[in-house]
Amino acid sequence: MWIPTLYFAEGIPYFLVNNISVMMFTKMGVPNGDMALFTSLLYLPWTIKPFWSPFVDIFKTKRWWVIAMQLLMTAAFVLLTLTIPHPSADVIASGQTPISLFTVMLFIFILVAFASATHDIAADGFYMLGLSEHEQASFVGIRSTFYRLSSIFGQGVLLVIAGILESRMNNIPVAWQLTLLITSVIFAILTLWHIFFVPRPANDISSLSSRESQVSVRTIVREFIRTFITYFQKKGVLIAILFMLCYRLPEAFLIKMINPFLVAPLEKGGLALPTEDVGIVYGTIGILFLTIGGILGGWFASSRGLKGSLWWMVGCMTLPCLSFVYLSIFQPSNLVAIATSIAIEQFGYGFGFTAYMLYMMYFSEGEFKTAHYAICTAFMALSMMLPGMVAGYLQEAVGYVNFFLIVMLCCLATIGVSTLIKIDSSYGIKK
C-alpha cells in the first residue's frame, strides 16, 4: 500500500514548485517576465541533482532520506501558507505586483525544490531495494499511474479549489493561502502514513554503515568522477547534448506562458478564463491527453523503433503548437473549443516526447547506463529552465500572438537537431 502513496507524494512538490507557483504568481499580479524568470530558476535542483545523488547512497538509508525529505517539505508547505503576501486588489489588478514581495516564498520554494529532487533520488532507489525484480515489474504501472494522478491533483484539482475560493471569497491572496493550507494537510497525512507503513528492507543500508565503508566511499567518489568523464567521451556527445537542449525548445517557451495566457484579460490578448476552468481544461483534460499521447507514442515506437518513428514524433511535437496561435488570434470563449485545442497540443507533446525519452535511453547505453541517464535528465531539466527564464520577458515585449508565432519558429530547432542525431535502426523495436 505504500507504493501508490509514495509516488503520489513524489509528484505533489514538483508540480507545486513548477506549475502551481506559475498560476499563483500570475493571479497575484506579478508581471510575466519576473514570474517566468524566477519560477524557471526553481528547475535548478532537478538540473544539478546528479551531482549530489551519490551522497544519498553514502549517508543514511533510502528510507531515512524519503521520510526526512517529506517531513522537511511538510514544514516548508506550512511556512509557505504562513508567509504568503497579501497585496491589495488594486495592486493585483495593475499587473505590476513586485516580485520582491515574494522573496521569502521564493526561498522556501527553493528549499522545497532541493528536498523534492533529493526525495526523487531516494524514492526511486528505495523502490528497487524494497521490491523484488518481479514486484518492480508488477508495480511499475501503478507507480506511473499515481504519479500522473498527482499531476492531475497538482495542476487540476488544486487550481479548481483555488478558483472556487477566489470566486466565493473575492480575495485572491486568502484563496491561495487556503489552497496551500489544504496542500499542507494532505501532504502531512501522506508523510504520517509513510512513517508507519513504509517498510524497512534489510538491504537498505548506507555505504558508511558497512564494514568496508572507507573503500565504498572512495570507490563511489572515484566512480562518480569517472561517470562524468566517460559521459563526455561518448561518441557524438556534443550533438546529443544539442538535441537534448533544443528538441523541446517550442514547449519550453510555451509551457511557462500557457496559464498566464489562459487567465489574462481579453484586452491583454488572453482568454480571461476563471482559475477553476484552467484547472479543468489544462490541469485535467490536458494532462489526460498528454498521458494518452505518451502511451500511444510508446506503442508506436515499439512497433517501428526509434529511428522509424522519429519524424512522426517530430511532427507531433511541432505542428500542434499551432493550437495556441489559433487561440491567441481568435480568442474563443467556447470552453469546448479551448479544451479541444489544448488537448490536441498536449497529445502531440506527449506523443512527440517519447522520442526524446527513448533517445536519452539510447545515448545512455553502456557501462554507466543509470548514471549517464541521470546526466541526460539534467540536460532535460536545463532545456526547460533556460528558455523559461526569458519566455515571460519575450511575451511582454511582443504580445501573445507574436509570442506563439515565435514558438512556431522555434520548431525549426526541433527539426534541425533531429536531422543531426544518429540512431541504430533496430533500437526500440519490440523483439
Short mmCIF file of C-alpha atoms in Angstrom, two decimals:
data_model
loop_
_atom_site.label_atom_id
_atom_site.label_comp_id
_atom_site.label_asym_id
_atom_site.label_seq_id
_atom_site.Cartn_x
_atom_site.Cartn_y
_atom_site.Cartn_z
CA MET A 1 0.00 0.00 0.00
CA TRP A 2 3.00 2.33 0.22
CA ILE A 3 3.88 2.44 -3.49
CA PRO A 4 0.81 4.39 -4.73
CA THR A 5 1.04 6.96 -1.94
CA LEU A 6 4.83 7.31 -2.26
CA TYR A 7 4.65 8.23 -5.94
CA PHE A 8 1.59 10.40 -5.43
CA ALA A 9 3.57 12.26 -2.76
CA GLU A 10 6.60 12.47 -5.06
CA GLY A 11 4.65 14.45 -7.63
CA ILE A 12 2.97 17.00 -5.36
CA PRO A 13 6.03 19.17 -4.52
CA TYR A 14 7.28 19.02 -8.12
CA PHE A 15 4.03 20.33 -9.55
CA LEU A 16 3.62 22.83 -6.73
CA VAL A 17 7.04 24.34 -7.40
CA ASN A 18 6.99 24.25 -11.20
CA ASN A 19 3.31 24.71 -12.09
CA ILE A 20 1.18 25.95 -9.22
CA SER A 21 3.70 28.70 -8.45
CA VAL A 22 3.27 30.00 -12.01
CA MET A 23 -0.50 30.36 -11.62
CA MET A 24 -0.27 31.76 -8.11
CA PHE A 25 2.21 34.50 -9.05
CA THR A 26 0.17 35.30 -12.17
CA LYS A 27 -3.06 35.64 -10.19
CA MET A 28 -1.22 37.82 -7.66
CA GLY A 29 -0.42 40.26 -10.47
CA VAL A 30 3.30 39.57 -10.88
CA PRO A 31 4.42 40.58 -14.42
CA ASN A 32 5.02 37.64 -16.79
CA GLY A 33 8.71 38.44 -17.19
CA ASP A 34 9.55 38.30 -13.49
CA MET A 35 7.20 35.37 -12.94
CA ALA A 36 8.75 33.22 -15.68
CA LEU A 37 12.33 34.08 -14.72
CA PHE A 38 12.06 33.20 -11.05
CA THR A 39 9.83 30.15 -11.44
CA SER A 40 12.18 28.81 -14.14
CA LEU A 41 15.13 29.14 -11.75
CA LEU A 42 13.28 26.72 -9.48
CA TYR A 43 14.13 23.99 -12.03
CA LEU A 44 17.78 24.25 -10.94
CA PRO A 45 17.74 21.49 -8.25
CA TRP A 46 16.47 18.94 -10.78
CA THR A 47 19.16 20.11 -13.20
CA ILE A 48 22.06 19.58 -10.79
CA LYS A 49 20.76 16.63 -8.75
CA PRO A 50 23.21 14.13 -10.38
CA PHE A 51 25.98 16.00 -8.53
CA TRP A 52 24.70 15.06 -5.08
CA SER A 53 22.85 11.81 -5.80
CA PRO A 54 25.84 9.63 -4.72
CA PHE A 55 25.65 11.15 -1.22
CA VAL A 56 22.17 9.69 -0.80
CA ASP A 57 23.90 6.30 -1.05
CA ILE A 58 26.77 7.25 1.24
CA PHE A 59 24.87 8.79 4.15
CA LYS A 60 21.86 7.19 5.84
CA THR A 61 19.35 4.76 4.34
CA LYS A 62 16.99 5.42 1.41
CA ARG A 63 14.05 5.16 3.81
CA TRP A 64 15.61 7.78 6.07
CA TRP A 65 16.02 10.17 3.14
CA VAL A 66 12.43 9.59 1.97
CA ILE A 67 10.90 10.29 5.39
CA ALA A 68 13.29 13.14 6.23
CA MET A 69 12.58 14.95 2.94
CA GLN A 70 8.83 14.50 3.37
CA LEU A 71 8.98 15.94 6.89
CA LEU A 72 11.07 18.85 5.61
CA MET A 73 8.64 19.52 2.75
CA THR A 74 5.64 19.33 5.10
CA ALA A 75 7.23 22.01 7.28
CA ALA A 76 8.03 24.07 4.18
CA PHE A 77 4.43 23.86 2.94
CA VAL A 78 3.24 25.18 6.30
CA LEU A 79 5.76 28.04 6.06
CA LEU A 80 4.51 28.84 2.54
CA THR A 81 0.99 29.08 3.94
CA LEU A 82 2.12 31.45 6.70
CA THR A 83 4.38 33.68 4.59
CA ILE A 84 2.19 34.32 1.53
CA PRO A 85 1.95 38.10 1.00
CA HIS A 86 -1.37 39.92 0.70
CA PRO A 87 -1.09 42.65 -1.95
CA SER A 88 -4.17 44.83 -2.32
CA ALA A 89 -6.77 44.20 -5.02
CA ASP A 90 -5.68 47.40 -6.80
CA VAL A 91 -2.03 46.31 -6.92
CA ILE A 92 -3.03 42.87 -8.23
CA ALA A 93 -5.32 44.41 -10.87
CA SER A 94 -2.47 46.64 -12.10
CA GLY A 95 -0.44 43.56 -13.05
CA GLN A 96 2.67 45.16 -11.57
CA THR A 97 2.95 43.41 -8.21
CA PRO A 98 6.70 43.48 -7.35
CA ILE A 99 8.29 40.04 -7.18
CA SER A 100 10.24 41.30 -4.14
CA LEU A 101 7.06 40.81 -2.08
CA PHE A 102 7.55 37.08 -2.57
CA THR A 103 11.23 36.88 -1.59
CA VAL A 104 10.60 34.69 1.46
CA MET A 105 8.25 32.43 -0.51
CA LEU A 106 10.84 32.02 -3.26
CA PHE A 107 13.48 30.92 -0.75
CA ILE A 108 11.03 28.38 0.66
CA PHE A 109 10.19 27.19 -2.86
CA ILE A 110 13.92 26.65 -3.46
CA LEU A 111 14.10 24.61 -0.25
CA VAL A 112 11.12 22.52 -1.40
CA ALA A 113 12.74 22.07 -4.82
CA PHE A 114 16.01 20.73 -3.36
CA ALA A 115 14.12 18.49 -0.93
CA SER A 116 11.86 17.22 -3.74
CA ALA A 117 14.81 16.45 -6.05
CA THR A 118 16.54 14.57 -3.20
CA HIS A 119 13.29 12.73 -2.44
CA ASP A 120 13.09 11.65 -6.10
CA ILE A 121 16.57 10.10 -5.88
CA ALA A 122 15.81 8.28 -2.63
CA ALA A 123 12.31 7.12 -3.62
CA ASP A 124 13.48 5.59 -6.91
CA GLY A 125 16.35 3.85 -5.11
CA PHE A 126 14.05 2.63 -2.34
CA TYR A 127 11.62 1.24 -4.93
CA MET A 128 14.37 -1.03 -6.24
CA LEU A 129 15.50 -2.05 -2.73
CA GLY A 130 12.06 -2.64 -1.25
CA LEU A 131 10.76 -4.86 -4.06
CA SER A 132 11.97 -7.95 -5.87
CA GLU A 133 12.55 -7.73 -9.64
CA HIS A 134 9.17 -9.38 -10.25
CA GLU A 135 7.43 -6.95 -7.89
CA GLN A 136 9.19 -4.00 -9.53
CA ALA A 137 7.80 -5.04 -12.91
CA SER A 138 4.35 -5.67 -11.43
CA PHE A 139 4.09 -2.27 -9.75
CA VAL A 140 5.67 -0.11 -12.46
CA GLY A 141 2.24 0.65 -13.94
CA ILE A 142 0.81 1.59 -10.53
CA ARG A 143 3.84 3.74 -9.85
CA SER A 144 3.46 5.76 -13.05
CA THR A 145 -0.33 5.95 -12.72
CA PHE A 146 -0.21 7.52 -9.28
CA TYR A 147 2.48 9.95 -10.36
CA ARG A 148 0.14 11.01 -13.18
CA LEU A 149 -2.71 11.31 -10.67
CA SER A 150 -0.54 13.63 -8.58
CA SER A 151 -0.07 15.70 -11.74
CA ILE A 152 -3.85 15.97 -12.17
CA PHE A 153 -4.17 16.79 -8.48
CA GLY A 154 -1.42 19.41 -8.60
CA GLN A 155 -2.35 21.07 -11.89
CA GLY A 156 -6.06 20.35 -11.93
CA VAL A 157 -7.73 19.78 -8.56
CA LEU A 158 -5.72 22.42 -6.69
CA LEU A 159 -6.46 25.01 -9.38
CA VAL A 160 -10.17 24.20 -9.23
CA ILE A 161 -10.07 24.61 -5.44
CA ALA A 162 -8.18 27.91 -5.73
CA GLY A 163 -10.61 29.15 -8.40
CA ILE A 164 -13.70 28.30 -6.34
CA LEU A 165 -12.19 30.02 -3.31
CA GLU A 166 -11.31 33.08 -5.41
CA SER A 167 -14.90 33.34 -6.64
CA ARG A 168 -16.54 32.84 -3.28
CA MET A 169 -14.18 34.91 -1.14
CA ASN A 170 -13.33 37.62 -3.69
CA ASN A 171 -9.87 37.69 -2.11
CA ILE A 172 -7.08 36.17 -4.22
CA PRO A 173 -4.31 36.06 -1.55
CA VAL A 174 -6.56 34.41 1.05
CA ALA A 175 -7.85 31.93 -1.56
CA TRP A 176 -4.31 30.84 -2.36
CA GLN A 177 -3.37 30.77 1.31
CA LEU A 178 -6.20 28.30 1.96
CA THR A 179 -5.18 26.27 -1.12
CA LEU A 180 -1.64 25.97 0.24
CA LEU A 181 -3.06 25.03 3.64
CA ILE A 182 -5.10 22.21 2.06
CA THR A 183 -1.95 21.01 0.26
CA SER A 184 -0.01 21.08 3.54
CA VAL A 185 -2.61 19.00 5.35
CA ILE A 186 -2.81 16.39 2.57
CA PHE A 187 0.98 16.12 2.35
CA ALA A 188 1.28 15.86 6.14
CA ILE A 189 -1.20 12.95 6.14
CA LEU A 190 0.82 11.19 3.41
CA THR A 191 4.04 11.72 5.38
CA LEU A 192 2.46 10.34 8.55
CA TRP A 193 1.25 7.30 6.58
CA HIS A 194 4.75 6.66 5.25
CA ILE A 195 6.37 6.95 8.68
CA PHE A 196 4.32 3.98 9.86
CA PHE A 197 3.81 1.91 6.71
CA VAL A 198 6.91 2.26 4.52
CA PRO A 199 8.87 -0.96 5.14
CA ARG A 200 12.43 -1.28 6.41
CA PRO A 201 14.25 -3.60 3.93
CA ALA A 202 17.27 -5.36 5.37
CA ASN A 203 19.35 -4.39 2.32
CA ASP A 204 18.56 -0.67 2.76
CA ILE A 205 21.89 0.35 4.30
CA SER A 206 24.21 3.30 3.73
CA SER A 207 27.76 2.92 2.45
CA LEU A 208 29.14 4.32 5.70
CA SER A 209 27.44 1.62 7.77
CA SER A 210 29.20 -1.25 6.02
CA ARG A 211 32.47 -2.76 7.24
CA GLU A 212 34.24 -1.57 4.12
CA SER A 213 32.82 1.93 4.35
CA GLN A 214 36.10 3.70 3.58
CA VAL A 215 36.62 1.59 0.47
CA SER A 216 32.98 2.11 -0.52
CA VAL A 217 33.11 5.86 -0.18
CA ARG A 218 36.43 6.05 -2.03
CA THR A 219 35.04 3.82 -4.75
CA ILE A 220 31.85 5.86 -5.04
CA VAL A 221 33.77 9.12 -5.38
CA ARG A 222 36.15 7.63 -7.95
CA GLU A 223 33.32 6.09 -9.96
CA PHE A 224 31.34 9.31 -9.67
CA ILE A 225 34.16 11.23 -11.33
CA ARG A 226 34.67 8.53 -13.95
CA THR A 227 30.95 8.62 -14.73
CA PHE A 228 31.19 12.22 -15.91
CA ILE A 229 34.46 11.67 -17.76
CA THR A 230 33.10 8.69 -19.72
CA TYR A 231 29.84 10.54 -20.46
CA PHE A 232 31.65 13.39 -22.19
CA GLN A 233 33.90 10.90 -24.01
CA LYS A 234 30.93 9.25 -25.70
CA LYS A 235 30.83 9.41 -29.49
CA GLY A 236 28.62 12.24 -30.72
CA VAL A 237 28.19 13.72 -27.24
CA LEU A 238 28.02 17.34 -28.45
CA ILE A 239 25.25 16.56 -30.94
CA ALA A 240 23.45 14.54 -28.27
CA ILE A 241 23.58 17.45 -25.81
CA LEU A 242 22.40 19.84 -28.53
CA PHE A 243 19.47 17.51 -29.22
CA MET A 244 18.58 17.28 -25.53
CA LEU A 245 18.72 21.07 -25.17
CA CYS A 246 16.79 22.01 -28.33
CA TYR A 247 14.30 19.23 -29.14
CA ARG A 248 11.75 20.62 -26.67
CA LEU A 249 12.51 24.30 -27.32
CA PRO A 250 8.96 25.18 -28.51
CA GLU A 251 7.38 23.53 -25.47
CA ALA A 252 9.94 25.09 -23.12
CA PHE A 253 8.78 28.56 -24.20
CA LEU A 254 5.13 27.57 -24.39
CA ILE A 255 4.70 25.87 -21.02
CA LYS A 256 5.59 28.97 -18.98
CA MET A 257 3.02 31.10 -20.76
CA ILE A 258 0.05 28.73 -21.04
CA ASN A 259 -1.51 29.51 -17.65
CA PRO A 260 -0.86 33.29 -17.84
CA PHE A 261 -2.37 33.32 -21.35
CA LEU A 262 -5.46 31.41 -20.28
CA VAL A 263 -6.26 33.78 -17.39
CA ALA A 264 -5.08 37.09 -18.94
CA PRO A 265 -7.87 39.60 -19.77
CA LEU A 266 -9.14 39.71 -23.36
CA GLU A 267 -7.80 43.24 -23.83
CA LYS A 268 -4.31 41.96 -23.00
CA GLY A 269 -4.58 39.15 -25.53
CA GLY A 270 -5.59 36.32 -23.17
CA LEU A 271 -8.70 34.18 -22.85
CA ALA A 272 -9.92 35.51 -19.47
CA LEU A 273 -10.69 32.04 -18.07
CA PRO A 274 -11.50 31.65 -14.37
CA THR A 275 -8.85 29.75 -12.41
CA GLU A 276 -11.12 26.73 -11.92
CA ASP A 277 -11.70 26.43 -15.68
CA VAL A 278 -7.92 26.39 -16.21
CA GLY A 279 -7.77 23.52 -13.72
CA ILE A 280 -10.30 21.63 -15.82
CA VAL A 281 -9.17 22.32 -19.40
CA TYR A 282 -5.40 22.32 -18.85
CA GLY A 283 -4.76 20.65 -15.50
CA THR A 284 -7.19 17.77 -16.10
CA ILE A 285 -8.18 17.36 -19.77
CA GLY A 286 -4.75 18.49 -20.96
CA ILE A 287 -2.89 16.12 -18.64
CA LEU A 288 -5.22 13.26 -19.64
CA PHE A 289 -4.41 13.74 -23.34
CA LEU A 290 -0.72 14.20 -22.53
CA THR A 291 -0.81 10.77 -20.86
CA ILE A 292 -2.71 9.18 -23.78
CA GLY A 293 -0.19 10.66 -26.20
CA GLY A 294 2.69 9.22 -24.18
CA ILE A 295 1.11 5.76 -24.05
CA LEU A 296 0.39 5.69 -27.79
CA GLY A 297 3.85 7.08 -28.50
CA GLY A 298 5.42 4.20 -26.60
CA TRP A 299 3.31 1.68 -28.51
CA PHE A 300 4.14 3.32 -31.86
CA ALA A 301 7.88 3.42 -31.10
CA SER A 302 7.92 -0.22 -30.01
CA SER A 303 6.43 -1.26 -33.36
CA ARG A 304 8.64 0.91 -35.60
CA GLY A 305 11.71 1.59 -33.47
CA LEU A 306 13.07 5.00 -32.52
CA LYS A 307 14.55 5.72 -35.94
CA GLY A 308 11.39 4.65 -37.78
CA SER A 309 9.10 6.73 -35.59
CA LEU A 310 11.31 9.81 -35.05
CA TRP A 311 9.88 12.05 -37.76
CA TRP A 312 6.29 11.19 -36.92
CA MET A 313 7.10 12.28 -33.38
CA VAL A 314 8.89 15.43 -34.54
CA GLY A 315 5.72 16.35 -36.43
CA CYS A 316 3.57 15.76 -33.35
CA MET A 317 6.00 17.78 -31.24
CA THR A 318 5.83 20.83 -33.51
CA LEU A 319 2.61 21.16 -35.54
CA PRO A 320 0.13 21.05 -32.59
CA CYS A 321 1.74 24.27 -31.25
CA LEU A 322 -0.44 25.94 -33.90
CA SER A 323 -3.32 25.40 -31.45
CA PHE A 324 -2.10 28.35 -29.39
CA VAL A 325 -1.63 30.52 -32.47
CA TYR A 326 -5.32 29.87 -33.20
CA LEU A 327 -6.38 30.56 -29.60
CA SER A 328 -4.40 33.82 -29.40
CA ILE A 329 -5.69 35.17 -32.74
CA PHE A 330 -9.39 34.28 -32.37
CA GLN A 331 -9.66 34.32 -28.54
CA PRO A 332 -12.63 31.92 -28.45
CA SER A 333 -14.93 31.99 -25.43
CA ASN A 334 -16.28 28.49 -26.05
CA LEU A 335 -14.77 26.22 -23.39
CA VAL A 336 -15.08 23.15 -25.65
CA ALA A 337 -13.04 24.85 -28.38
CA ILE A 338 -10.38 25.87 -25.86
CA ALA A 339 -10.25 22.41 -24.26
CA THR A 340 -10.01 20.76 -27.70
CA SER A 341 -7.11 22.99 -28.74
CA ILE A 342 -5.25 22.27 -25.51
CA ALA A 343 -5.97 18.54 -25.80
CA ILE A 344 -4.51 18.48 -29.34
CA GLU A 345 -1.37 20.32 -28.26
CA GLN A 346 -0.87 18.17 -25.15
CA PHE A 347 -1.49 14.93 -27.04
CA GLY A 348 1.10 15.96 -29.63
CA TYR A 349 3.61 16.85 -26.94
CA GLY A 350 3.03 13.54 -25.12
CA PHE A 351 3.43 11.57 -28.35
CA GLY A 352 6.48 13.52 -29.53
CA PHE A 353 8.19 13.47 -26.14
CA THR A 354 8.50 9.67 -26.44
CA ALA A 355 11.31 10.12 -28.97
CA TYR A 356 13.17 12.35 -26.52
CA MET A 357 12.94 9.83 -23.69
CA LEU A 358 13.97 6.94 -25.95
CA TYR A 359 16.94 8.87 -27.29
CA MET A 360 18.18 9.58 -23.76
CA MET A 361 17.98 5.84 -23.03
CA TYR A 362 19.73 5.06 -26.32
CA PHE A 363 22.55 7.52 -25.67
CA SER A 364 22.96 6.23 -22.10
CA GLU A 365 23.68 2.65 -23.18
CA GLY A 366 26.99 1.33 -21.87
CA GLU A 367 28.91 0.79 -18.66
CA PHE A 368 27.31 3.61 -16.64
CA LYS A 369 23.83 3.35 -18.07
CA THR A 370 21.93 4.53 -14.98
CA ALA A 371 24.33 7.34 -14.10
CA HIS A 372 24.57 8.55 -17.70
CA TYR A 373 20.79 8.60 -17.95
CA ALA A 374 20.72 10.77 -14.80
CA ILE A 375 23.08 13.22 -16.52
CA CYS A 376 20.77 13.23 -19.54
CA THR A 377 17.84 14.15 -17.30
CA ALA A 378 19.91 17.07 -16.01
CA PHE A 379 20.20 18.38 -19.56
CA MET A 380 16.47 17.72 -19.94
CA ALA A 381 15.72 19.97 -16.96
CA LEU A 382 18.17 22.58 -18.26
CA SER A 383 16.38 22.57 -21.64
CA MET A 384 13.20 23.70 -19.87
CA MET A 385 14.84 26.09 -17.41
CA LEU A 386 16.83 28.32 -19.80
CA PRO A 387 14.06 29.18 -22.32
CA GLY A 388 11.55 29.56 -19.48
CA MET A 389 13.71 32.24 -17.87
CA VAL A 390 13.24 34.59 -20.83
CA ALA A 391 9.78 33.46 -22.02
CA GLY A 392 7.90 36.00 -19.90
CA TYR A 393 10.03 38.96 -20.96
CA LEU A 394 9.67 37.89 -24.60
CA GLN A 395 5.88 37.69 -24.30
CA GLU A 396 5.69 41.10 -22.63
CA ALA A 397 7.75 42.59 -25.48
CA VAL A 398 5.80 41.14 -28.41
CA GLY A 399 2.33 40.17 -27.09
CA TYR A 400 0.69 36.75 -27.07
CA VAL A 401 0.02 36.37 -30.81
CA ASN A 402 3.60 37.13 -31.82
CA PHE A 403 4.92 35.08 -28.91
CA PHE A 404 3.11 31.96 -30.12
CA LEU A 405 4.30 32.66 -33.69
CA ILE A 406 7.87 32.74 -32.32
CA VAL A 407 7.14 29.40 -30.62
CA MET A 408 6.27 28.02 -34.07
CA LEU A 409 9.55 29.41 -35.40
CA CYS A 410 11.36 27.53 -32.62
CA CYS A 411 10.00 24.33 -34.12
CA LEU A 412 12.78 24.68 -36.70
CA ALA A 413 15.24 23.96 -33.89
CA THR A 414 13.42 20.70 -33.13
CA ILE A 415 13.57 19.71 -36.79
CA GLY A 416 17.21 20.79 -37.14
CA VAL A 417 18.61 18.82 -34.21
CA SER A 418 16.57 15.76 -35.22
CA THR A 419 18.39 15.67 -38.57
CA LEU A 420 21.77 15.54 -36.80
CA ILE A 421 21.40 12.53 -34.49
CA LYS A 422 22.42 9.01 -35.50
CA ILE A 423 20.29 6.09 -34.28
CA ASP A 424 20.58 2.33 -34.74
CA SER A 425 17.64 1.32 -36.95
CA SER A 426 16.80 -1.63 -34.69
CA TYR A 427 16.75 0.31 -31.41
CA GLY A 428 13.40 0.30 -29.63
CA ILE A 429 11.69 -2.31 -31.80
CA LYS A 430 9.89 -4.95 -29.77
CA LYS A 431 11.52 -8.33 -30.36
#
